Amino acid sequence: MNPGAWREGAKWRRGLGLPLLASLSAFALSYRGLGFNIWDTLAISLVIFGGMGVARVLYVNDVCRRAAERRASDVTELYRSTLRCLAAAIDARDAHTRDHVRLVEFVATELASEMGLSPDETEGIRTAALLLDVGTLGVPENILLQSGRPSAEEFAAIHNHPVLGAEILEEVPFPWPVQRLIRSHHERWDGTGYPDRLQGEEIPLGARILAVADVYGALVSNRSFRRGWPHEQALAHIRRGAGSHFDPEVVKVFLRIAYRIPRAGLSRSVRDSERAATTIARATQEFVWLWDISQSANSTLDLQETLQTVARKVAEHMDCDACAIFLKDADGVGLTCHAEYPGEPVILRGAKVTVGDPGTGQVARDGRPAIIRPGRDSVRTGDGTPSQVPYDWAAISPLGAGSASLGTINLYRSGRDFSIEELDLLNSLARHAAVPLANASLYEAARQGAERDALTGLHNVRYLCNRVEQEFARSSRTGRPFSIIAVDLDNFKSVNDTLGHQAGDALLRDVSQMLASAVRDYDSVVRYGGDEFVIVLSEASEDDARETIARLDRLMTDYASRLPGLAAIGFGASFGAATFPRDGANMKALLEVADARMYNSKRSTRATRRAA
């Protein structure tokens, strides 16, 4: 037999037993000679039995009432839990505001109760607080969570979320005006809010309460673009907004109950719903980061700028001390660090790795991400010395897939290692960052092809024009001069006629290497045409140009002396320099001066040779 049914039956039997016992007692009294006859005794028994029946009915009604109340309470809690789960899922789109909805619910409920609203009205405000941000489902994550200031179109999308929220809930038969409260919670007391420009008491009281709770919750929450404000600073902001942004009476009550607001956040138990919210937050976070990196990296096709942007963005989004990007060299054998963030002090920029070596080289070869100790990485400085990377842990991901990867993205951190989840996220970021980096690399190769001489590998005239313009701008800004040197090979035609064009081409390549090796890394050597060259010396005076010419002349003389055939032909080089701003204010003027001085040098050299 069902134990519950047995217990209910026992209660019923006990209920019947009491009146029966009373009746028997009355009969017994009549036989005690107390003056009751049988009819009196029967009447007394019926009265007692009837009274106990009424008591039983009252008892049953009370049991039913309490069961109904318990059931109603359970249904109410179920309904609230459902709303909280829905609100948490919406709120989880931004990992920075996971507790925002619970805080707004708490503040709004406390405010409503303190202002004397009925329990029913308070429950309506609580419900609206939980669903306040449902309209943000219609706002794209890249707008909602961006770190910069939105555009006018993006502001319009954000401002539409109260209307969209009310429309989403339009068909839900709430017993309170939830939709109206959600639509109006961004209205302002002075009439400058949205969407309907309501003013003063035109705004529903519940919406005025929600406005204070929502702004306070937003101020003290961490956001993607700022840290949350301290409690007292948020209170001061709310106080200043009384009479303009907020209903002054609501602000007065809010300041009175502000001490009740939990300072350390609202406690949450870890349930499946919390884990689901974490999954949603991570997916949204990853989407926003990918969008941010893609937008930033695709804003330019300059390879170095793209590399530095990707390194900076990845470092900003991931919890790390530094980020470095290694790209495969043209030979495919080595990798070089082309970008590092932060870049001060320079630790890895220019560092070298061999593909296949432990650490970075192995990840570049195999295409599988890894977490390592930097001490086990085979990173070397530019001169081949092993590099000491001053971090405890490194997370390394390939830039692209397998052997087709462009290189690696390396994160560094001290104090604690990287988790598998962080490595997975870095790998996802790296896969997407590889696309703009590949585009920038292709553009750089095309640009180099358009601005490089095919025979010598030096820059060509197209590049010269851009480079000289850059130097004009730099010198105008810094006040420092720059110089150009015109170079013309002597008797080069005789080399071709005597030794052949292949020997002439080899000679041009040798001369190009000599010229490039004799200047600084940030100077430029350009093949101007045929056997003519132009050298751009950044931030170089007239004296600097003369010293460079003397060095170049010694190199060319030594080169010709080591090849008897060239000495017999009379091979050599003539040089002429011009300096900005002394010798000209534009490229044409500088080239004319440098050419004139170069030809004067050539004539002088020929005269000397004839005299000899």
Phi, psi and omega in degrees: 000143178299124182300324179294317179295323179296317180295320179295322178295322178297319177300316181295320180295322177294327179293323178285326185295328182295309179294326178296318179297321179295321180295316178298323178296321180294317176299320180297323180298325182293330179275356177273359178078031181269011173095007179267130171267181185297325180286323176297315181299317180296318180297315179299318181297318179296320179297313181297315181297317179298318179298318179293330176295316177299319179299320179296317179299317179296320180297314179299317179299320181294319177299316180296319181297314181294323177296320178296320179295318178297319181294318179297320179295319179296317179296318179298316180293323176298317179296316179294318180298319179298315179297318180296319178297316178297315180297320180296322179295321178292315182294333184290351177301332177243114182297339182282343187240032185299329182261001187301313185295323180292323179292317179296319177301314181298309184296316182296319180293317178297319179297313182299316180295317182294331180276003174084016178290151182292159177305323180294316178295321179296321179296323177296319179292321177301315181297316179297322179298320180294329185254015188301322186258017182298332180291342179291350174300336179268003179255123181302144182302323183294339175272314186295325189246012181291154183272338181268181179282129181294155174283176180299319179294322179290324175299319180298320178295319179293317183292346180276353188293329175295320178294315180296322178297316178296322180291321179300321184266007187302322185273359180276121185278065177296146175280006178229163183280057185300316183300319182293321179295319180294318180298327190257005188286352174254010172288154181243149183303327182271004175089008182261009181276197180216157012264348191250003179057038177290155185226142174055230185281001168296333178282129179304143182303318179301322179290326177294323177294315180296325180299315179294314181297318182293316180294318178300313180300321180292321183293320185272356180269146171290140177236169183296339185247359179196163173277154178294149180283152171295156183306312184295323178294321178294320178299318180298322178295315178298318180299316180294333182276357180296128179092345176243295178278318190243157172296122183303323181293320179295320178297319180301315180292320180301315180295332179288327184255006185299332181296341181280344186290127180300131182275334184259019182087165180271133183294143179225136174271149182273106179242179176301323180297324178292319178295323177296319178297322178297320178297316178298315181299317182293318179298317179294316179301315181297318179300313182295318179297316179298318179297316182297313181295317181296315180299315182292315184290328181277001181283351180212155174253003176288122187298312183295320178294321178296317179300314182293324178295315180297316180299318181293315183294317179297318179295324180291324184274329181264153179277092183210167177268333181201157176225136178227148179239121176257131176246145177294140176288168183300329180282351180074001183268324183240172174230148178230138177283114183258345181212143180213134178223130354290156186265004179234122354284158179289122181245315188244345183304124182089355180294154185242149176218144174265131180301127180102341176292160180305147177084237184302317181297323180290319178296320179295325180282314187272338180074022179243129181293158183206154172248125185222170167275127181305333178297339179268002180273144184264047181278135178236155173287174183302330181269008176095358179285134177305135184265136177264105180275119189277050178226161183274326186222152176225135171249124188236131179229142178289147175268086184113193186249131171054219183291345179277003182294149179281336184163222181218155166250126183245129172254142180233144181206146175249151176101314181211153183279175179271147178272165177297323179297319178294321178295319178298317180294317177300319180297321178294315178298319182295320179299318181283326178293335181298331183293304177296329178291321177295319178298317179295323179294317178296318178296319179297319179296318179295319180294319178297321178296323180284336185248012180242146175278130186294325184283311188262342184080359177283164173295157180250187185297325179302316178293321183304317181300313180294320183293318180294323176298320177298319180293323175301314181295318180296314182294323178295327181281320186262341183079009180262143182283167166220162185228157171234149179236125174268134182234131177228130181282134180274132174060031180293327179299323179294327177299311179298317183290326185270314187258347179102159184291328178296319176294324178295319178295319179297322178297317179298322179292320178297315180297320180299317179294321179296314181299315181294325182284342185269356180242173182284162182300327183267007169271167182230138175247127185238133170277112188278334179154134178058244180252025180249143181226156174230133178246130177257118180256109183287135178049051181237133179276180177298320178296320178299319180295318179297319178297320179295317179299316179300319180294317180295320181297319178297317179298316183292320179296317179296320180297314181293326182290335181277352180236099186306324181298321180289322180296322180293325180285337184087032181291142176188201180213149176243146186228149173211139185239154173218145185234134175269136009262000187299316190261359179167154183254001178212172186296318182300315182295318180296317180296322179296317179295314181297318179297316180300317181290326178293316180290327173298318178296320181295316180296320179296320180294318179297318180297320180296317181295319180295320180294327180289000000 
